[in-house]
Amino acid sequence: MSSNPPNDETSAGGTGAVPQHLYPSQYPSMAFVPSSPDTHSQNPSQGNHNSFPVPFNTVPMSYPPSMYPGQAVMPLVPMAPSGYDPRELLITSSERDCTELYQPGNPSSGSGAFTGAHNFTIGNATMVEQYISSGAPVFQYLQKKWSPGALADSSARPNPARCHPDTRKTVRSSICEWGLTSSTRRWRMFWVLGSAAVGKSALAQTIADRFKEEGCLGATFFFSRPNHRDDANTVIPTLAHQLAARNSHYRSIITELLVNDPAILDMNLSTQFKRLIIEPFHVIMTTHPESVTQPLLIILDGLDECRDRVDQRTLIELVGTHVRTVDNFPLIWMICSRPESHLRIMILNPHWNISCHREMLKVDEQEAQQDALRILERGFFDIQRTFEYQLDEDWPPEHYVGNIAAAASGHLGFVSFIIRFVADERANDPKGRLEKCIRFLDGFGAPGAISPLHALDLLYHQIFSEIPKEYLHHTMNILALFILYPDDKLSALQLANLMGLDQASFYRSLDSLYAVLDIPPPKEANARMLVMYHASLSDFLKDPRRSTRFCLNDDELHYQVGLRSLQILKHKSGGFDRTFKWIRSLEEEASILETLQNFAKKHVWKACCQTPARYFPNFVKELDGLNLDGISSSDDYNEFLRWKYYYNLN
């Protein structure tokens, strides 16, 4: 590796020379400028407090006992008010005149260590420097923008699908050889393409696990449209958070970068990619090359589920341009996606000039079909052990397994769904549920006579048809809220209370959906969201041609959201009234009320305007007694007034 920073105009994807401000330097000290008479006690355990002015707000932070033996310490951790430029708190010299620390007549300047002191200096504000060099600020900044559920080992992705040890062996071997053993790799980007339900995410998870074991996993982002991990603006902060935890030199560089310019996190994808990903590693290659002797893999899985197609292309272009123009760099990339038309153009059109290895996961290959058979065999073996008192040792019949494998035609998502459906412990009837699947598939004639994705749609129909009629209305509203309001990551408990459901009604409404949803138990309902196992369910429910009578009813949902939002905005904490049906304590009620009132303020007027006019009298009733302070200044409210006026005219 070169000992000098690259200055070629084409380096880092044409970004030019590495900015001088990115080279590691001594972190600036902190100037403590009092803005109020507030004080903190230097030693709370003593009767005679040594007090001194503290800037803005401070929060406690623990330091090693050896630093201040025998003393209780409240270190200063500056937290600037909103709108304040944190750079005004920084000084670049090692010393600063601190005469302003003592202000005669200040009520906080009584007896204490600094009483009467003037014209002195504090050299190297050590505590602040240690705070910054610890990397704490960078995680605080990034956590405002990141998506923790997109990590490979996130609790938001419970039991993620992985490749069976004997499946996808060829492509797994190719990726591991490319990323772990090749000293001179031709490409630094590996693009895995495949249609829905062929096992791309399982492959990505398996590769992430393997590279993590080898110490070569840099970061991951698992997109999921139905689970609301689809915002491109969270991608770079999420990757940077993981890289900062992985490499201390990288952490130091972007800590200083974000402390001096936190607005980077509000800039466009191209700027974030260059300043938070590429430029710091150029610096590391120059100053600490020993820390990047092995390449770090970054995985972007399910890129086609990113919300905006323009952002999908931008991410591909940023990575593709960089790997094409910079040969020697410590980051390599694996991207998994469906071969959607707008992405396929980037592959085929020479204008894009994407330099990468492309691997297509095909469902009609012999290996894919064998993989489907292995998943079935392993899955049924596990089911037989779980329900050993119900099932014979030779269960299931061999021809049942063969028929399902033939119907799957290599679609691993299809066979995974069958296993989850049969293994549902709440149904407690694996034999009966397998028989139901076989009868269902036999109805289409010879194995393979129907596409597995069409068969999956029909199985979804079967599942939804088993929901009791008295609960189907609630079921569809829960799913519609989860799918059509993707930006509001409500926990299961919050979602139930938004819909006005008690615990029993909520779980009864979802009781038939454990094969397609991860549903948290009641004890975890306030901390966890619902999770869809596969995006095909969301696609199915939004397409009336596929879901027919089970298609999401937008009008009904918007009416429910508008009505419930008005009711929640009128609710007063501590009443345990009809507004919330699933509350376990006053403290929990207050927390839920705050979250749902924020939701209501954001959506109430727009939801009302998207509702058929026949529902208007119900809204008028709820408007009576509503305090409009803080919710009547938006464009959505003005649109609601126009909608109300039009209704009154008619």
XYZ file of C-alpha atoms in Angstrom:
650
model
C 0.000 0.000 0.000
C 1.082 3.536 -0.682
C 2.401 5.516 2.243
C 0.933 8.758 0.877
C -2.710 9.696 0.638
C -4.125 9.212 -2.847
C -4.510 12.444 -4.771
C -5.522 11.109 -8.155
C -8.700 12.852 -9.334
C -10.247 9.486 -10.139
C -9.713 7.976 -6.717
C -12.718 7.257 -4.535
C -14.952 7.284 -7.538
C -13.717 10.644 -8.784
C -13.863 12.345 -5.433
C -10.401 13.834 -5.731
C -7.750 14.210 -3.047
C -8.492 13.298 0.514
C -9.434 16.452 2.447
C -6.755 17.517 4.871
C -9.290 17.849 7.711
C -9.785 14.095 7.728
C -6.262 13.264 8.857
C -6.193 12.267 12.540
C -5.167 15.070 14.839
C -5.340 15.842 18.485
C -8.958 16.315 19.403
C -9.833 19.885 20.338
C -10.416 20.852 23.900
C -13.735 22.137 25.183
C -14.314 25.731 26.210
C -16.676 25.881 29.156
C -18.593 29.110 28.685
C -21.316 29.610 31.284
C -24.682 30.507 29.792
C -26.743 30.342 32.958
C -26.285 30.320 36.738
C -26.965 26.572 36.843
C -24.405 24.646 38.856
C -23.320 21.098 39.413
C -21.770 19.813 42.580
C -18.236 18.633 42.139
C -18.642 16.264 45.079
C -22.254 15.581 46.061
C -21.181 13.584 49.110
C -19.640 16.605 50.827
C -21.637 19.133 52.776
C -19.653 22.100 51.461
C -20.226 21.766 47.718
C -17.550 22.951 45.353
C -19.667 24.473 42.621
C -18.806 25.812 39.218
C -20.839 27.009 36.224
C -21.795 24.406 33.642
C -22.607 25.200 30.003
C -25.988 24.184 28.612
C -27.198 20.797 29.830
C -24.945 18.072 31.152
C -25.434 14.382 31.633
C -23.518 12.091 33.984
C -20.978 9.652 32.637
C -18.907 7.081 34.502
C -15.123 7.305 34.560
C -12.609 4.766 35.813
C -12.290 4.940 39.618
C -8.532 5.333 39.371
C -8.962 8.717 37.711
C -10.511 10.326 40.799
C -9.912 8.008 43.763
C -12.316 8.516 46.619
C -14.434 11.118 44.853
C -17.897 11.050 43.351
C -17.555 12.859 40.053
C -20.078 14.441 37.717
C -18.058 14.915 34.520
C -19.147 17.480 31.999
C -20.668 16.085 28.828
C -21.853 19.068 26.815
C -25.221 18.730 25.095
C -25.871 21.866 23.053
C -29.388 23.134 22.668
C -31.265 22.579 19.423
C -29.969 24.836 16.676
C -26.663 25.503 18.425
C -23.526 24.951 16.398
C -21.400 22.442 18.367
C -18.275 23.832 16.731
C -18.662 26.925 18.904
C -17.841 24.680 21.854
C -14.565 23.539 20.327
C -11.163 25.206 20.565
C -8.145 24.082 18.622
C -5.364 25.135 20.972
C -4.277 23.002 23.886
C -4.819 25.839 26.324
C -7.401 28.568 26.687
C -7.759 31.539 28.992
C -10.581 30.635 31.340
C -11.050 33.938 33.178
C -14.690 33.854 32.120
C -15.221 30.871 34.414
C -15.359 33.221 37.360
C -17.991 35.937 37.261
C -18.168 38.206 40.323
C -21.656 38.318 41.675
C -22.583 35.033 40.079
C -24.570 33.046 42.650
C -22.681 29.941 41.690
C -19.328 31.445 42.492
C -19.405 30.886 46.232
C -16.917 28.835 48.156
C -15.175 26.189 46.116
C -12.072 25.261 44.223
C -12.379 28.192 41.776
C -13.530 30.848 44.258
C -11.909 34.155 43.415
C -9.679 32.634 40.812
C -8.845 34.637 37.693
C -6.311 34.874 34.866
C -5.511 31.163 34.834
C -5.602 28.449 32.161
C -6.781 24.895 31.911
C -4.540 22.834 29.669
C -5.875 19.983 27.552
C -9.478 19.563 28.663
C -8.750 15.921 29.299
C -12.202 14.753 30.234
C -13.724 16.144 27.058
C -10.941 14.788 24.900
C -11.367 11.366 26.441
C -15.112 11.587 25.874
C -14.625 12.395 22.191
C -11.822 9.887 21.654
C -13.980 7.167 23.203
C -16.206 7.380 20.136
C -19.332 8.078 22.188
C -20.395 11.121 20.126
C -20.320 9.244 16.830
C -22.757 6.585 18.025
C -25.060 9.266 19.430
C -25.113 11.073 16.088
C -25.535 7.956 13.962
C -28.267 6.429 16.114
C -30.520 9.351 15.211
C -30.462 8.214 11.580
C -29.675 4.497 11.523
C -31.905 1.448 11.117
C -30.823 -1.101 13.770
C -33.237 -3.705 12.431
C -31.175 -3.930 9.244
C -28.183 -5.566 10.973
C -27.457 -9.231 10.378
C -27.849 -10.106 14.056
C -30.651 -7.678 14.925
C -33.399 -8.763 17.294
C -35.830 -7.231 14.788
C -35.040 -10.160 12.470
C -35.810 -13.141 14.725
C -34.556 -16.473 13.400
C -33.555 -15.185 9.948
C -33.465 -17.754 7.166
C -30.077 -19.336 6.519
C -28.830 -21.766 3.916
C -28.922 -25.411 4.895
C -25.309 -26.676 5.073
C -25.906 -28.653 1.886
C -27.721 -25.927 -0.084
C -26.381 -23.230 -2.408
C -22.945 -24.758 -2.001
C -21.676 -23.567 -5.384
C -22.476 -19.884 -4.958
C -21.440 -19.881 -1.283
C -18.104 -21.356 -2.237
C -17.645 -18.747 -4.973
C -18.386 -15.853 -2.623
C -16.115 -17.151 0.143
C -13.271 -17.777 -2.280
C -13.723 -14.296 -3.734
C -13.934 -12.529 -0.384
C -11.765 -14.575 1.970
C -8.976 -16.237 0.046
C -8.341 -14.292 -3.143
C -5.294 -12.056 -2.885
C -5.837 -10.455 -6.288
C -9.577 -10.292 -6.922
C -10.786 -9.076 -10.278
C -13.940 -7.516 -8.822
C -14.718 -5.835 -5.539
C -18.474 -6.145 -6.005
C -20.490 -9.380 -6.110
C -24.078 -8.924 -7.317
C -26.488 -11.788 -6.569
C -29.730 -11.675 -8.548
C -32.791 -13.891 -8.318
C -36.558 -13.842 -8.456
C -38.788 -13.764 -5.390
C -38.494 -16.640 -2.925
C -35.303 -18.191 -4.300
C -33.332 -17.705 -1.075
C -31.309 -14.528 -1.636
C -31.717 -13.321 1.956
C -30.878 -16.748 3.347
C -27.697 -16.681 1.268
C -26.835 -13.158 2.446
C -27.379 -14.127 6.096
C -25.232 -17.242 5.729
C -22.424 -15.258 4.102
C -22.653 -12.607 6.835
C -22.310 -15.308 9.496
C -19.280 -16.840 7.774
C -17.456 -13.544 7.232
C -18.166 -12.507 10.824
C -16.555 -15.737 12.041
C -13.493 -14.897 9.944
C -13.362 -11.316 11.252
C -14.030 -9.939 7.778
C -17.586 -8.631 8.043
C -17.699 -4.857 7.820
C -21.417 -4.057 7.845
C -24.819 -5.212 6.587
C -28.128 -3.669 5.600
C -31.065 -6.051 5.139
C -33.817 -4.119 3.380
C -37.407 -5.185 4.032
C -40.311 -3.283 2.546
C -43.080 -4.889 4.628
C -41.043 -4.432 7.812
C -40.316 -0.765 7.051
C -36.568 -1.072 6.537
C -36.749 0.616 3.140
C -35.458 4.171 3.620
C -32.244 4.855 1.691
C -31.434 7.765 4.022
C -30.704 5.286 6.814
C -28.285 3.123 4.803
C -25.011 5.055 5.151
C -25.513 5.893 8.872
C -26.281 2.212 9.553
C -23.167 1.048 7.707
C -21.051 3.729 9.400
C -22.311 2.711 12.853
C -21.175 -0.877 12.283
C -17.825 0.142 10.781
C -17.207 2.480 13.730
C -17.768 -0.418 16.129
C -15.461 -2.572 14.002
C -12.459 -0.260 13.436
C -11.198 2.173 16.092
C -9.297 4.321 13.581
C -12.403 4.734 11.466
C -14.356 5.569 14.621
C -11.908 8.320 15.567
C -12.001 9.877 12.112
C -15.760 10.096 11.742
C -16.168 11.161 15.373
C -14.179 14.295 14.661
C -15.954 14.669 11.334
C -19.455 14.542 12.831
C -18.607 16.653 15.872
C -17.468 19.395 13.504
C -20.197 18.910 10.898
C -23.198 16.855 12.084
C -25.184 18.142 9.083
C -23.438 15.507 6.962
C -26.140 13.076 8.053
C -28.743 15.282 6.360
C -26.873 15.452 3.055
C -27.553 13.386 -0.059
C -26.468 9.782 -0.548
C -23.497 10.688 -2.721
C -22.036 13.088 -0.150
C -22.600 10.692 2.736
C -21.045 7.814 0.798
C -17.947 9.858 -0.033
C -17.386 11.534 3.338
C -18.497 8.788 5.740
C -17.415 5.635 3.898
C -14.767 6.295 1.242
C -12.636 9.186 2.516
C -12.095 7.799 6.051
C -10.742 4.532 4.667
C -8.391 6.415 2.339
C -6.982 8.037 5.474
C -6.717 4.704 7.286
C -4.875 3.147 4.333
C -2.300 5.923 4.642
C -1.970 6.284 8.409
C -2.870 2.838 9.790
C -2.568 0.309 6.952
C -1.990 -2.498 9.450
C -5.647 -2.258 10.537
C -7.011 -3.030 7.066
C -4.854 -5.898 5.880
C -7.972 -7.987 5.186
C -10.890 -6.676 3.135
C -14.144 -5.989 4.959
C -17.358 -7.169 3.319
C -20.404 -4.893 3.192
C -23.706 -6.610 2.355
C -26.784 -4.855 0.964
C -29.583 -7.419 0.796
C -32.968 -6.875 -0.837
C -31.952 -3.651 -2.578
C -35.096 -3.851 -4.733
C -37.137 -3.344 -1.549
C -35.646 0.121 -1.046
C -38.572 2.545 -1.197
C -37.357 4.755 -4.061
C -36.127 3.334 -7.379
C -33.918 6.372 -7.894
C -32.201 5.629 -4.580
C -31.739 1.989 -5.628
C -29.934 3.070 -8.780
C -27.943 5.694 -6.869
C -26.599 3.133 -4.397
C -25.636 0.768 -7.222
C -23.984 3.590 -9.133
C -22.028 4.858 -6.112
C -20.660 1.431 -5.259
C -20.167 0.445 -8.905
C -18.292 3.627 -9.793
C -16.009 3.363 -6.788
C -15.046 -0.271 -7.305
C -14.385 0.425 -10.989
C -12.144 3.454 -10.444
C -10.239 2.436 -7.291
C -8.393 -0.876 -7.464
C -6.813 -1.130 -4.030
C -9.326 -0.505 -1.252
C -10.217 -2.342 1.983
C -13.990 -2.587 1.332
C -15.704 -5.171 -0.869
C -19.423 -5.324 -1.571
C -22.106 -7.993 -1.909
C -25.487 -6.854 -3.204
C -28.582 -9.059 -3.450
C -31.709 -8.064 -5.355
C -34.419 -9.171 -7.702
C -33.556 -8.507 -11.364
C -36.088 -5.693 -11.657
C -36.204 -3.876 -15.007
C -34.608 -0.638 -13.763
C -31.756 -2.636 -12.196
C -31.411 -4.986 -15.142
C -30.798 -1.957 -17.367
C -27.795 -1.048 -15.222
C -26.399 -4.523 -15.779
C -26.917 -4.678 -19.533
C -26.429 -1.062 -20.606
C -22.711 -0.287 -21.172
C -23.425 3.341 -20.275
C -23.560 2.354 -16.599
C -20.336 0.337 -16.831
C -20.957 -1.520 -13.560
C -17.828 -3.571 -12.882
C -18.780 -6.595 -10.798
C -19.293 -10.334 -10.773
C -22.945 -11.253 -11.296
C -24.502 -14.488 -10.086
C -28.071 -15.404 -11.028
C -29.884 -17.739 -8.626
C -32.062 -19.843 -10.904
C -34.962 -21.936 -9.698
C -34.974 -24.442 -12.526
C -31.413 -25.612 -11.983
C -30.850 -29.075 -10.573
C -28.944 -27.655 -7.577
C -31.864 -25.371 -6.643
C -34.330 -28.245 -6.806
C -32.058 -30.420 -4.691
C -31.759 -27.553 -2.215
C -35.553 -27.380 -1.917
C -35.676 -31.111 -1.216
C -32.989 -30.815 1.493
C -34.870 -27.986 3.228
C -38.034 -30.077 3.259
C -36.285 -33.156 4.598
C -34.546 -31.213 7.359
C -37.705 -29.286 8.221
C -39.873 -32.396 8.482
C -37.205 -34.098 10.584
C -37.329 -31.188 13.074
C -41.138 -31.279 13.085
C -41.092 -35.020 13.772
C -38.864 -34.433 16.811
C -41.067 -31.598 18.100
C -44.285 -33.620 17.764
C -42.815 -37.067 18.393
C -45.856 -38.198 20.401
C -48.180 -37.385 17.517
C -46.159 -38.630 14.555
C -44.811 -41.995 13.457
C -41.116 -42.381 12.842
C -41.700 -42.795 9.100
C -43.702 -39.561 8.863
C -44.122 -37.903 6.422
C -44.683 -40.281 3.490
C -41.836 -40.003 1.026
C -44.093 -39.182 -1.915
C -45.529 -36.213 0.019
C -42.065 -34.702 0.248
C -41.443 -35.376 -3.435
C -44.721 -33.738 -4.485
C -44.016 -30.580 -2.495
C -40.458 -30.376 -3.834
C -41.759 -30.751 -7.386
C -44.366 -28.050 -6.828
C -41.717 -25.733 -5.368
C -39.569 -26.063 -8.494
C -36.556 -24.656 -6.685
C -38.333 -21.765 -4.931
C -36.856 -22.005 -1.459
C -39.275 -19.439 -0.053
C -42.167 -21.697 -1.007
C -40.808 -24.737 0.826
C -39.887 -22.594 3.845
C -43.482 -21.409 4.015
C -44.759 -25.014 3.877
C -42.493 -25.975 6.778
C -43.627 -22.994 8.900
C -47.274 -23.768 8.117
C -47.001 -27.433 9.094
C -44.813 -26.716 12.152
C -47.173 -24.161 13.715
C -47.229 -25.224 17.381
C -50.330 -23.172 18.098
C -52.283 -25.243 15.594
C -50.708 -28.371 17.136
C -51.700 -30.509 14.151
C -48.702 -31.130 11.853
C -50.223 -34.231 10.297
C -53.513 -32.525 9.481
C -51.847 -29.389 8.144
C -49.540 -31.386 5.879
C -52.537 -33.326 4.555
C -54.213 -30.003 3.828
C -51.174 -28.848 1.821
C -51.069 -32.091 -0.163
C -54.789 -31.936 -0.997
C -54.316 -28.337 -2.021
C -51.421 -29.133 -4.367
C -53.070 -32.273 -5.756
C -55.972 -30.123 -6.900
C -53.777 -28.633 -9.608
C -52.961 -31.923 -11.301
C -49.452 -33.161 -11.957
C -46.620 -31.712 -9.834
C -45.233 -28.586 -11.472
C -48.481 -27.825 -13.314
C -48.756 -24.518 -11.416
C -46.041 -21.973 -10.669
C -44.903 -21.976 -7.036
C -45.607 -18.259 -6.667
C -49.184 -18.767 -7.855
C -49.446 -21.720 -5.494
C -48.162 -19.487 -2.693
C -50.921 -16.983 -3.430
C -53.490 -19.746 -3.216
C -52.038 -20.897 0.082
C -52.349 -17.341 1.369
C -55.997 -17.493 0.335
C -56.374 -20.707 2.298
C -54.827 -19.167 5.418
C -56.988 -16.048 5.350
C -60.135 -18.064 4.698
C -59.559 -19.826 8.052
C -59.723 -16.587 10.047
C -63.049 -16.431 11.950
C -65.435 -13.986 10.299
C -65.941 -12.017 13.490
C -62.173 -11.276 13.631
C -61.326 -10.905 9.911
C -62.190 -7.198 9.976
C -59.665 -6.609 12.769
C -57.074 -8.801 11.047
C -57.214 -6.826 7.824
C -57.057 -3.481 9.640
C -54.002 -4.584 11.625
C -52.219 -5.697 8.456
C -53.310 -2.623 6.508
C -52.000 -0.287 9.212
C -48.727 -2.209 9.327
C -48.295 -2.118 5.525
C -49.808 1.229 4.477
C -48.303 3.367 7.252
C -44.709 2.150 6.959
C -42.903 5.081 8.560
C -44.427 4.580 12.001
C -42.686 1.687 13.695
C -45.361 0.851 16.234
C -44.889 -2.031 18.632
C -47.535 -4.748 18.733
C -49.004 -3.252 21.910
C -49.122 0.252 20.447
C -50.692 -1.052 17.251
C -53.384 -2.924 19.188
C -54.285 0.165 21.219
C -54.337 2.337 18.107
C -56.922 -0.038 16.657
C -58.843 -0.116 19.950
C -58.243 -3.835 20.542
C -57.714 -5.611 23.834
C -55.100 -8.336 24.217
C -57.462 -11.233 23.528
C -58.961 -9.666 20.394
C -55.540 -8.731 19.033
C -54.093 -12.231 19.318
C -57.306 -13.904 18.202
C -57.252 -11.765 15.067
C -53.728 -12.951 14.228
C -54.043 -16.536 15.421
C -54.056 -18.015 11.904
C -51.062 -16.031 10.658
C -48.109 -17.516 12.543
C -46.871 -19.127 9.318
C -46.481 -15.727 7.663
C -45.847 -13.353 10.610
C -43.519 -13.295 13.580
C -45.900 -12.201 16.350
C -44.322 -11.231 19.695
C -45.806 -12.813 22.834
C -47.711 -10.516 25.230
C -44.708 -10.016 27.542
C -42.699 -8.599 24.612
C -45.550 -6.801 22.854
C -44.502 -3.320 23.987
C -40.922 -3.784 22.789
C -41.330 -5.644 19.509
C -43.113 -5.083 16.227
C -44.865 -7.542 13.989
C -42.477 -8.951 11.375
C -43.420 -10.369 7.980
C -41.379 -13.374 6.977
C -41.513 -12.537 3.278
C -42.398 -9.546 1.108
C -44.637 -11.752 -1.040
C -47.403 -11.442 1.587
C -47.382 -7.649 1.383
C -47.411 -7.818 -2.422
C -50.306 -10.289 -2.299
C -52.450 -8.161 0.015
C -51.964 -4.970 -2.020
C -52.815 -6.548 -5.398
C -56.594 -7.063 -5.803
C -56.030 -9.404 -8.751
C -54.149 -11.785 -6.498
C -55.834 -11.383 -3.117
C -59.418 -10.665 -4.375
C -61.651 -10.439 -1.280
C -58.632 -10.299 1.031
C -57.192 -7.203 -0.602
C -56.445 -4.376 1.804
C -59.293 -1.880 2.081
C -57.628 1.538 1.988
C -60.868 3.454 2.613
C -61.702 1.430 5.700
C -58.194 1.792 7.116
C -58.021 5.562 6.592
C -61.409 5.892 8.274
C -60.204 3.874 11.270
C -56.956 5.863 11.488
C -58.802 9.191 11.242
C -61.445 8.242 13.806
C -59.036 6.670 16.285
C -56.612 9.594 15.915
C -59.331 12.073 16.875
C -60.269 9.944 19.877
C -56.647 9.595 20.995
C -56.001 13.341 20.705
C -58.885 13.901 23.160
C -57.664 11.246 25.588
C -56.294 12.291 28.980
C -53.682 10.150 30.706
C -54.697 8.270 33.831
C -58.299 7.718 32.914
C -58.256 4.107 31.790
C -61.248 5.023 29.621
C -62.488 3.429 26.425
C -59.707 4.886 24.269
C -57.158 2.189 25.151
C -58.188 -1.427 25.665
C -54.846 -3.091 26.441
C -53.140 -1.237 29.293
C -51.261 -2.886 32.139
C -50.181 0.135 34.198
C -50.554 3.904 34.395
C -46.892 4.298 33.455
C -47.384 2.159 30.357
C -50.518 4.100 29.459
C -48.613 7.396 29.571
C -45.910 6.037 27.266
C -48.429 4.616 24.799
C -50.458 7.829 24.875
C -47.410 9.919 23.988
C -46.470 7.650 21.069
C -49.984 7.392 19.676
C -50.727 11.095 20.058
C -47.603 11.817 18.014
C -48.895 9.341 15.425
C -52.326 11.012 15.481
C -50.938 14.538 15.054
C -48.965 13.345 12.050
C -51.756 11.480 10.249
C -55.202 12.592 11.463
C -56.154 15.187 8.833
C -54.717 13.358 5.858
C -56.451 10.143 6.929
C -59.785 11.972 7.245
C -59.423 13.466 3.763
C -58.780 10.010 2.263
C -62.019 8.682 3.719
C -65.308 8.469 1.758
C -67.672 11.346 2.540
C -70.277 9.042 4.072
C -68.083 8.763 7.162
C -67.964 12.529 7.731
C -70.708 12.680 10.419
C -68.628 10.359 12.606
C -65.672 12.734 12.362
C -67.859 15.738 13.235
C -68.949 13.993 16.416
C -65.338 13.404 17.494
C -64.317 16.982 16.624
C -66.561 18.264 19.402
C -64.353 19.309 22.305
C -61.063 18.708 20.456
C -58.263 21.140 21.323
C -56.775 22.209 17.979
C -53.650 23.798 19.469
C -50.603 22.390 17.730
C -52.530 20.412 15.113
C -54.241 23.107 13.032
C -51.318 24.791 11.292
C -50.451 22.160 8.697
C -51.321 21.907 5.009
C -53.178 18.691 5.822
C -55.483 20.603 8.179
C -56.207 23.202 5.501
C -57.026 20.376 3.113
C -59.351 18.910 5.740
C -61.203 22.245 6.012
C -61.690 22.298 2.244
C -62.920 18.698 2.376
C -65.317 19.623 5.195
C -66.601 22.646 3.255
C -67.212 20.551 0.154
C -69.123 17.995 2.222
C -71.331 20.679 3.793
C -72.182 22.057 0.351
C -73.316 18.654 -0.792
